[in-house]
mmCIF file of C-alpha atoms and ligand atoms in Angstrom:
data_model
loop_
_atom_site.group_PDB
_atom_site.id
_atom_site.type_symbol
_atom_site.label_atom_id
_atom_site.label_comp_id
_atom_site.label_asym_id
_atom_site.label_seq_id
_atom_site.Cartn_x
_atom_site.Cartn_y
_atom_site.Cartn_z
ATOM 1 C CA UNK A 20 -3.492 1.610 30.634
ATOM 2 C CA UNK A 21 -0.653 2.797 28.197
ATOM 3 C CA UNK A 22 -1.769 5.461 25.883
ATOM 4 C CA UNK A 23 -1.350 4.568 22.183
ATOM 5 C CA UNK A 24 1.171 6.403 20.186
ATOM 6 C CA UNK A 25 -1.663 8.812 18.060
ATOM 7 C CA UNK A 26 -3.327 9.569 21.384
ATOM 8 C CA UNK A 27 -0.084 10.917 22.635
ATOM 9 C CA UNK A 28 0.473 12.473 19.347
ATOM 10 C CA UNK A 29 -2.264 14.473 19.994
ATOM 11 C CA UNK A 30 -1.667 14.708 23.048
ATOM 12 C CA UNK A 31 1.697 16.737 22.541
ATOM 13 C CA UNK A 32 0.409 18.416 19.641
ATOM 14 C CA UNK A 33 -2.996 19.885 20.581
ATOM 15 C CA UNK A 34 -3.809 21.681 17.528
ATOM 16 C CA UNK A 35 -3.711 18.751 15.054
ATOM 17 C CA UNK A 36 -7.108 17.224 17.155
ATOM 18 C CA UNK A 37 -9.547 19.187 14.317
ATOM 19 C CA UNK A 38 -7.623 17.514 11.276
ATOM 20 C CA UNK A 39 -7.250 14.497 13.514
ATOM 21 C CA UNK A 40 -11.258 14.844 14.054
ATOM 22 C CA UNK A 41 -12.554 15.636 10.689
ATOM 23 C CA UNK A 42 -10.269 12.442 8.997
ATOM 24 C CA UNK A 43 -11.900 10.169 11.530
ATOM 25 C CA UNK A 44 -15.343 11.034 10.590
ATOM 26 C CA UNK A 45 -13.993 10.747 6.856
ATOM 27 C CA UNK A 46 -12.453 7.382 7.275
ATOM 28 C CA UNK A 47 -15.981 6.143 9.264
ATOM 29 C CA UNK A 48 -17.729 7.811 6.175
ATOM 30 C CA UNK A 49 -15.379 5.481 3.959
ATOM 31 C CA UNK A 50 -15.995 2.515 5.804
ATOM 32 C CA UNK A 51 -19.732 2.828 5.097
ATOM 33 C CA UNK A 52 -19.797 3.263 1.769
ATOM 34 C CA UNK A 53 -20.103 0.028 -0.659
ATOM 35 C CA UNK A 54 -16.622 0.553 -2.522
ATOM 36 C CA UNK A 55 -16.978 -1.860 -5.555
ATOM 37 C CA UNK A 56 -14.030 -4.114 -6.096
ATOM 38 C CA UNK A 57 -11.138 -3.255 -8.223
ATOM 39 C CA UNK A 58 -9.824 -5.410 -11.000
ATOM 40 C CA UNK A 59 -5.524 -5.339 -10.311
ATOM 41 C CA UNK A 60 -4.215 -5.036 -14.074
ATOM 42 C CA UNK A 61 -2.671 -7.532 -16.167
ATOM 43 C CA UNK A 62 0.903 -6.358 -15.367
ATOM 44 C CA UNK A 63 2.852 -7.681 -18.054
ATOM 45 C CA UNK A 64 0.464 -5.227 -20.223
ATOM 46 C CA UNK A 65 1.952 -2.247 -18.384
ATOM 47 C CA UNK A 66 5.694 -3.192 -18.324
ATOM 48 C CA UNK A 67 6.499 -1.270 -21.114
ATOM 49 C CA UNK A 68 4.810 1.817 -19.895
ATOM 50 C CA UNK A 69 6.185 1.440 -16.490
ATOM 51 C CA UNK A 70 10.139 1.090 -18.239
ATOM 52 C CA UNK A 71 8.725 4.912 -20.088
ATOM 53 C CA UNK A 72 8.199 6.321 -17.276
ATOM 54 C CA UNK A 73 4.330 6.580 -17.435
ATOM 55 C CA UNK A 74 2.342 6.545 -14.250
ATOM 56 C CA UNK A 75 0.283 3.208 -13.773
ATOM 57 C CA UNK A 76 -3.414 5.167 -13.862
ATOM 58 C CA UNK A 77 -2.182 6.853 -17.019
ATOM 59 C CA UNK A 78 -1.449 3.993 -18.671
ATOM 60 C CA UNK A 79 -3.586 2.716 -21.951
ATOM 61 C CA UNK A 80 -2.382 -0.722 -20.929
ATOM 62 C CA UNK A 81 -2.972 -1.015 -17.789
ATOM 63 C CA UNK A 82 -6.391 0.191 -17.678
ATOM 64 C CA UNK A 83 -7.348 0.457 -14.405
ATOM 65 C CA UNK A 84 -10.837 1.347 -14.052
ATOM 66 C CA UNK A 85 -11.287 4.729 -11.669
ATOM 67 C CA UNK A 86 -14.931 5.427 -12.423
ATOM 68 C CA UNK A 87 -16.722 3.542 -9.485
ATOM 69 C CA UNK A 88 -14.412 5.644 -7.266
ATOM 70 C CA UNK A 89 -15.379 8.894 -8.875
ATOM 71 C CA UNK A 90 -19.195 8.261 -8.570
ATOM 72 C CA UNK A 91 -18.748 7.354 -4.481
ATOM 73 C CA UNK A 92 -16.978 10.968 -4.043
ATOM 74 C CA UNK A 93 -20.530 12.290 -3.983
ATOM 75 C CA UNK A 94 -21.864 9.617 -1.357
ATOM 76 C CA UNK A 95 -19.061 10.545 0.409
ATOM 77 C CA UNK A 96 -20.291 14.052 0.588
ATOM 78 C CA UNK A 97 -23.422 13.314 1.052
ATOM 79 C CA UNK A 98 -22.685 11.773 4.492
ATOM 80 C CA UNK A 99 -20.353 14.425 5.651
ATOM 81 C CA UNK A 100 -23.265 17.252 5.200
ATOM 82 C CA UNK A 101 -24.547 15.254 8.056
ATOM 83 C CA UNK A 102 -21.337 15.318 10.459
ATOM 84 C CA UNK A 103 -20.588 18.314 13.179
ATOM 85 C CA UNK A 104 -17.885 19.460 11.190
ATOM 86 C CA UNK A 105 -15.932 23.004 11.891
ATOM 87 C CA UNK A 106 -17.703 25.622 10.276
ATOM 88 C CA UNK A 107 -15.557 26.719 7.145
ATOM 89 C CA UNK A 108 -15.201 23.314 6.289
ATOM 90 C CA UNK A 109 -18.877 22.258 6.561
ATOM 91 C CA UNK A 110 -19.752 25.450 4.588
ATOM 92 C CA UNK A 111 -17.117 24.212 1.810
ATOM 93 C CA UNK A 112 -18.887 20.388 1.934
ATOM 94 C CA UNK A 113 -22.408 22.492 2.087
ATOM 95 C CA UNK A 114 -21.493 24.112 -1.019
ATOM 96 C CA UNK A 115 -19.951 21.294 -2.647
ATOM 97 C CA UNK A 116 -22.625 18.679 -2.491
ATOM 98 C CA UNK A 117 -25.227 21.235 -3.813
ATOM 99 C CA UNK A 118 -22.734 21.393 -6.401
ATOM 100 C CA UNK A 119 -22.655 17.509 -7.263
ATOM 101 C CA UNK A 120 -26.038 17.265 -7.183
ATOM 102 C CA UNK A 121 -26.745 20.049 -9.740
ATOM 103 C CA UNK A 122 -23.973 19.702 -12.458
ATOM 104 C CA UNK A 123 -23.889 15.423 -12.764
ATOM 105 C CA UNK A 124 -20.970 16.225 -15.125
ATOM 106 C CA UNK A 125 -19.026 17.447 -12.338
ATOM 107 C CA UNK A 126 -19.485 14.304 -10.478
ATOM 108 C CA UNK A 127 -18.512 12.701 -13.694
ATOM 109 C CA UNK A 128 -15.178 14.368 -14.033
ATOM 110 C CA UNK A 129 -13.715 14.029 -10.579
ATOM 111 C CA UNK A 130 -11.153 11.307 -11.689
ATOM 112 C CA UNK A 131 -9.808 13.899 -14.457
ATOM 113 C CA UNK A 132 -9.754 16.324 -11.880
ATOM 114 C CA UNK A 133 -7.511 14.178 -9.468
ATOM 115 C CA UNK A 134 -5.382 12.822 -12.223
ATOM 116 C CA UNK A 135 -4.680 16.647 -12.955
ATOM 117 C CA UNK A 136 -7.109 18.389 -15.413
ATOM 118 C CA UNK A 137 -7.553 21.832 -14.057
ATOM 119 C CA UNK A 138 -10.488 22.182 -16.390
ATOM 120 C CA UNK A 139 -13.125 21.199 -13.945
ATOM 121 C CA UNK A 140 -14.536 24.338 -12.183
ATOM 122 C CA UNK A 141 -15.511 23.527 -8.458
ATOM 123 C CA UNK A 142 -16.149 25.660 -5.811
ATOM 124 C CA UNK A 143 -13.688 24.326 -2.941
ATOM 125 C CA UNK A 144 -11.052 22.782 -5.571
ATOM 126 C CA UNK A 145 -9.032 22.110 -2.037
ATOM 127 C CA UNK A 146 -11.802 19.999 -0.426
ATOM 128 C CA UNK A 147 -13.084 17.997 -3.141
ATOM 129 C CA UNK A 148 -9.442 17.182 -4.190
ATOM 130 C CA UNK A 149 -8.793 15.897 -0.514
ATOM 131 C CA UNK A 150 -11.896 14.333 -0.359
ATOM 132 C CA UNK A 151 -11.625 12.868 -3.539
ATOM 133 C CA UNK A 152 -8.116 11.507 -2.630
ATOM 134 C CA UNK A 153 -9.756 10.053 0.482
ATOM 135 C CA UNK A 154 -12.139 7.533 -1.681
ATOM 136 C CA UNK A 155 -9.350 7.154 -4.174
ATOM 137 C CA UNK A 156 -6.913 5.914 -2.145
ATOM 138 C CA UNK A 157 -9.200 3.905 -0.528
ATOM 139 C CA UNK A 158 -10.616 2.588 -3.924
ATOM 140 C CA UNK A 159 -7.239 1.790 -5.016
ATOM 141 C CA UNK A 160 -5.765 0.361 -1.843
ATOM 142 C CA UNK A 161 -5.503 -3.725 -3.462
ATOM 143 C CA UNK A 162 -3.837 -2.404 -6.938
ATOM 144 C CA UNK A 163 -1.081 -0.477 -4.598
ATOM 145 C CA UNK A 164 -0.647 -3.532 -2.635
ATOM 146 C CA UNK A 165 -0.500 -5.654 -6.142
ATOM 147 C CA UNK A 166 1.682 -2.756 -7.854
ATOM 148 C CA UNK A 167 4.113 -2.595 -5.107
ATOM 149 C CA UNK A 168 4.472 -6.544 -4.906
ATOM 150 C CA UNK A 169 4.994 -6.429 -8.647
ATOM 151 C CA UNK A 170 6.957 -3.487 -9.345
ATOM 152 C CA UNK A 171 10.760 -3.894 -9.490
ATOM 153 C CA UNK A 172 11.492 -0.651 -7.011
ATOM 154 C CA UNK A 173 15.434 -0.764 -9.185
ATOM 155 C CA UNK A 174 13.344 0.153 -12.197
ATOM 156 C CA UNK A 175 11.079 3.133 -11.775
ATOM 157 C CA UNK A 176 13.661 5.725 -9.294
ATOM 158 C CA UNK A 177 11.892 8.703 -10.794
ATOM 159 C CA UNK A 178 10.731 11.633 -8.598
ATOM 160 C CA UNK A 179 7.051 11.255 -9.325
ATOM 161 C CA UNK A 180 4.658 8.852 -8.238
ATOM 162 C CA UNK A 181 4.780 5.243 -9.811
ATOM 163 C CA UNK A 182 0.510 5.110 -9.257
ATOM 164 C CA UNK A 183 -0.817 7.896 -9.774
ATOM 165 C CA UNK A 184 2.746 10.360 -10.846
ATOM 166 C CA UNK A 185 1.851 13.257 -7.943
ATOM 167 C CA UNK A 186 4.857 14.706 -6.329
ATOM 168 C CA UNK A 187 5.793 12.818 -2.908
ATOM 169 C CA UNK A 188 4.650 14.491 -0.044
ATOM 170 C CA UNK A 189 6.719 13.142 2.697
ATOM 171 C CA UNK A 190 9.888 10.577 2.667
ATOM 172 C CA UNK A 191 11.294 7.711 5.158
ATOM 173 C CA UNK A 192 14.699 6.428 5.453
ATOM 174 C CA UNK A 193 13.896 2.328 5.361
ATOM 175 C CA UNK A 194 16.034 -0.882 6.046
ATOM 176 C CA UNK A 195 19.044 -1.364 7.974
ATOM 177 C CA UNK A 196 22.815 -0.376 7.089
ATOM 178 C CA UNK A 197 24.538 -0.898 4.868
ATOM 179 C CA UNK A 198 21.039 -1.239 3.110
ATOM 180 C CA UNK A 199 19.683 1.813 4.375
ATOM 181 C CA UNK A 200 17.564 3.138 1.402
ATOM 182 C CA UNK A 201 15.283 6.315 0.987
ATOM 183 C CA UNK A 202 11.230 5.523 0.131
ATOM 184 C CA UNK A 203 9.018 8.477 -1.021
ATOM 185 C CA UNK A 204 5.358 8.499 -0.364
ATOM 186 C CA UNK A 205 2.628 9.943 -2.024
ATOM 187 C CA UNK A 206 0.522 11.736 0.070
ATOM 188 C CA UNK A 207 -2.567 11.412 -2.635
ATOM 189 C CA UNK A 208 -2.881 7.559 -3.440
ATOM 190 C CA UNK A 209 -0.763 5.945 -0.573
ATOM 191 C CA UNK A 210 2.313 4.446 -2.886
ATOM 192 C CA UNK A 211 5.900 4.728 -1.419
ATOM 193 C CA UNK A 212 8.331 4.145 -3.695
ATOM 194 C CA UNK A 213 12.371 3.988 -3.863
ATOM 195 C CA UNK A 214 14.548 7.062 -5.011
ATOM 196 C CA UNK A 215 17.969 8.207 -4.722
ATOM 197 C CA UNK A 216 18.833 9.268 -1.307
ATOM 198 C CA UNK A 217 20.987 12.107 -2.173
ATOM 199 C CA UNK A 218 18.997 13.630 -4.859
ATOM 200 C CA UNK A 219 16.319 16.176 -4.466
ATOM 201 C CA UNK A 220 13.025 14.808 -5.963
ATOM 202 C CA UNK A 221 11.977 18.905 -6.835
ATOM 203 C CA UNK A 222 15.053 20.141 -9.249
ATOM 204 C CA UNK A 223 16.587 16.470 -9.409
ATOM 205 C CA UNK A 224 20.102 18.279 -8.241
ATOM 206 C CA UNK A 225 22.487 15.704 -7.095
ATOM 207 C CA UNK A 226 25.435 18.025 -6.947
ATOM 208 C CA UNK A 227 24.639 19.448 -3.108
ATOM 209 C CA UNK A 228 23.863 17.132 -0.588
ATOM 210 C CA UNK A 229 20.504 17.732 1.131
ATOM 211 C CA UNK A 230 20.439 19.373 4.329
ATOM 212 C CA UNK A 231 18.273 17.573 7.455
ATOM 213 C CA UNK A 232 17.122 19.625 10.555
ATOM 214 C CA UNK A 233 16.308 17.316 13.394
ATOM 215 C CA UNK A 234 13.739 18.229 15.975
ATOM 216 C CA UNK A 235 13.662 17.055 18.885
ATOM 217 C CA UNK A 236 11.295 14.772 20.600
ATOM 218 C CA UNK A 237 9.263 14.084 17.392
ATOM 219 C CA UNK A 238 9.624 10.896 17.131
ATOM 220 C CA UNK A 239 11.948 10.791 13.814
ATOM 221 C CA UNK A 240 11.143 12.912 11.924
ATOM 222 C CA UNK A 241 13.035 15.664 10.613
ATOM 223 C CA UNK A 242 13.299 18.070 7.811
ATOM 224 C CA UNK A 243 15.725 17.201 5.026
ATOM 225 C CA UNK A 244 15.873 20.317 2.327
ATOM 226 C CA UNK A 245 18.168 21.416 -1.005
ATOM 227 C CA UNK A 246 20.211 23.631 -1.020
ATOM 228 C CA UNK A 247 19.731 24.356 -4.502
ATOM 229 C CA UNK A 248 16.344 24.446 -4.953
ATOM 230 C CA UNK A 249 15.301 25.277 -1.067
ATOM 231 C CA UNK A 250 12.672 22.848 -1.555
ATOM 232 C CA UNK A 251 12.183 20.724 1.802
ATOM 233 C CA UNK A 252 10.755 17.112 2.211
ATOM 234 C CA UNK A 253 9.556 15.966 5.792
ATOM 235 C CA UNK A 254 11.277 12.699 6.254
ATOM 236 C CA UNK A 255 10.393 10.053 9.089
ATOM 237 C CA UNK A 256 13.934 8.402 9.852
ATOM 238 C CA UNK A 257 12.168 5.151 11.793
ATOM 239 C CA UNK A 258 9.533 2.251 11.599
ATOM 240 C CA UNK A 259 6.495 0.824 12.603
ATOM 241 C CA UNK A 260 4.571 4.530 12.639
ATOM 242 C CA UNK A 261 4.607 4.704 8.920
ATOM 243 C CA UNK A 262 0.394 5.144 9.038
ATOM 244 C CA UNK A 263 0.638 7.905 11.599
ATOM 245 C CA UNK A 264 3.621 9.885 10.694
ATOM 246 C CA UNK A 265 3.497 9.486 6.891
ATOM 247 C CA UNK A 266 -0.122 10.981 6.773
ATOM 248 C CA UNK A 267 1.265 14.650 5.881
ATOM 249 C CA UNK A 268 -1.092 16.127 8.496
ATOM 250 C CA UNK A 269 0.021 14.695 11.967
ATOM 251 C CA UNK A 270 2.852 17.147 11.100
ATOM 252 C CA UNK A 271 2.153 20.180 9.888
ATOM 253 C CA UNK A 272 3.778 21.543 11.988
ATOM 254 C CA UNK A 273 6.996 20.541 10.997
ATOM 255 C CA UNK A 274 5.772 22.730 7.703
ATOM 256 C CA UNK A 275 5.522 25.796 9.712
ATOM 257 C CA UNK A 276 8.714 25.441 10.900
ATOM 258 C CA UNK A 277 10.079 24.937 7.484
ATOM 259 C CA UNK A 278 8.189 27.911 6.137
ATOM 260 C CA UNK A 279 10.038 29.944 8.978
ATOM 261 C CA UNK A 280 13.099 29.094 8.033
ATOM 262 C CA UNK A 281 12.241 30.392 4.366
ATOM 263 C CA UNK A 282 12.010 27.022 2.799
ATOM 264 C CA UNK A 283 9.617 26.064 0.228
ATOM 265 C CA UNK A 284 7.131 23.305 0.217
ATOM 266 C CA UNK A 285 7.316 21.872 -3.172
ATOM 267 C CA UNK A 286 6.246 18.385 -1.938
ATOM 268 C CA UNK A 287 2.106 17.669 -3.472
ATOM 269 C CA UNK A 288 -0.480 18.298 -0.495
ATOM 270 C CA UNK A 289 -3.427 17.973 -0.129
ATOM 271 C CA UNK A 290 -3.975 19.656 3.167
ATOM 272 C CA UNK A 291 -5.485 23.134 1.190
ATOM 273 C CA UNK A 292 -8.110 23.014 4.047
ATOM 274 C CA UNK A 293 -5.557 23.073 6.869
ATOM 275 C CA UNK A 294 -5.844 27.059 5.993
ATOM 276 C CA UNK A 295 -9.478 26.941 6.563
ATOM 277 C CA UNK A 296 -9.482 25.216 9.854
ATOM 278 C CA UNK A 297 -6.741 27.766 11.010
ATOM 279 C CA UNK A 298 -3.776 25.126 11.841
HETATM 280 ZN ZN1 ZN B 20 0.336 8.366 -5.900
HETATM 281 ZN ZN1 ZN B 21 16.147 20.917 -5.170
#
């Protein structure tokens, strides 16, 4: 029997199998939860926000409606109180849950709190942002599809999410020469998105070309950095493993290795928790 890419992927890299772990029990979590349908936005009522620059889920026009999502993020931790979950981590959910269930307008400002208002005062800021991601993302999955059927890629180029306007957290080199073309992906609601390939998405210098270290035997991806900024951006130079090696954390290591070298991770993660489970 041939052993599927992930397997071997953890396979090689032993001490990813806890993250690998805990987002299995998170995605079986997600799968049992009744996620409401999302209404996909009248786009023509968001083109002028989208030629402004603003993020789709910050637009007036578009209006897409995130508050079913925020009221599953506490079903969501509900179930995981009941997983085997490493012990830092089921403290955090432990703590977190009591939390939700106490203070309803917590539960009530989780969206906020994703979209980036710091106001909201949680415990585990780390967790519930990842876990909040996780129903998110999953929420939002048919507006990306729509969005990224609708949007014309020539017209947005900016270094910030088109969705949801995080940071990218990883990149891919896409098509065939001479078409070759550089996607970013956003590590919190799933978009990838088409920027320069010579500019750094951090300080938006253009002047220095970005750096790559290659590593060997990791299936392509490498490390592509600025020389300006020393900013680095893991980049998967390939296709057909987008959903494995795009998820941020089947390569942490590759951010160790960065860090090493005395570059800086200015790319949005939400991997917080990797320092609790010791990675
Ligand atoms: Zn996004
Ligand atoms: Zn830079």
């Amino acid at each position: 029997m041939s052993v599927s890419l992930p397997e071997r992927w953890l396979e090689d890299h032993p001490y990813l199998r806890q993250m690998a772990d805990l987002c299995g029990r998170i995605d079986r979590a997600l799968a049992d939860l009744p996620l409401p349908p999302v209404a996909v936005p009248a786009w023509e009522a968001y083109r002028e926000d989208l030629e402004a620059g603003i993020p789709l889920l910050s637009s007036a026009g578009a209006r897409v409606d995130l508050e079913p999502a925020g009221a599953l993020v506490a079903g969501l931790v509900q179930r995981l109180e009941a997983e085997p979950l490493p012990g830092p981590i089921a403290a955090g959910v432990r703590a977190l849950s009591a939390e939700l269930s106490r203070t309803p307008e917590v539960s009530r400002r989780i969206v906020p709190f994703l979209l980036g208002d710091d106001s909201v005062d949680a415990s585990s800021p780390g967790l519930l942002r990842f876990l909040g991601w996780s129903v998110l993302a999953r929420y939002l999955r048919p507006v990306v599809e729509a969005f990224t059927a609708w949007r014309d890629e020539e017209r947005w180029q900016r270094r910030y999410c088109p969705t949801c306007g995080s940071l990218p957290a990883m990149a891919q080199i896409a098509g065939v020469d001479p078409a070759r073309h550089r996607l970013l992906s956003c590590g919190c609601c799933g978009t990838c998105w088409r920027f320069r390939r010579t500019q750094c998405p951090f300080c938006e210098n253009d002047s220095h070309r970005l750096s790559g270290i290659q590593i060997d035997g990791e299936a392509g991806l490498r490390i592509d950095f600025c020389e300006a900024c020393r900013g680095y951006l893991k980049t998967y130079d390939g296709h057909g493993q987008e959903q494995l090696l795009l998820a941020d954390w089947t390569s942490l290591h590759l951010d160790l290795l960065a860090h090493r070298r005395g570059l800086r991770r200015e790319a949005t993660s939400l991997y917080d928790v990797d320092s609790l489970l010791g990675v």
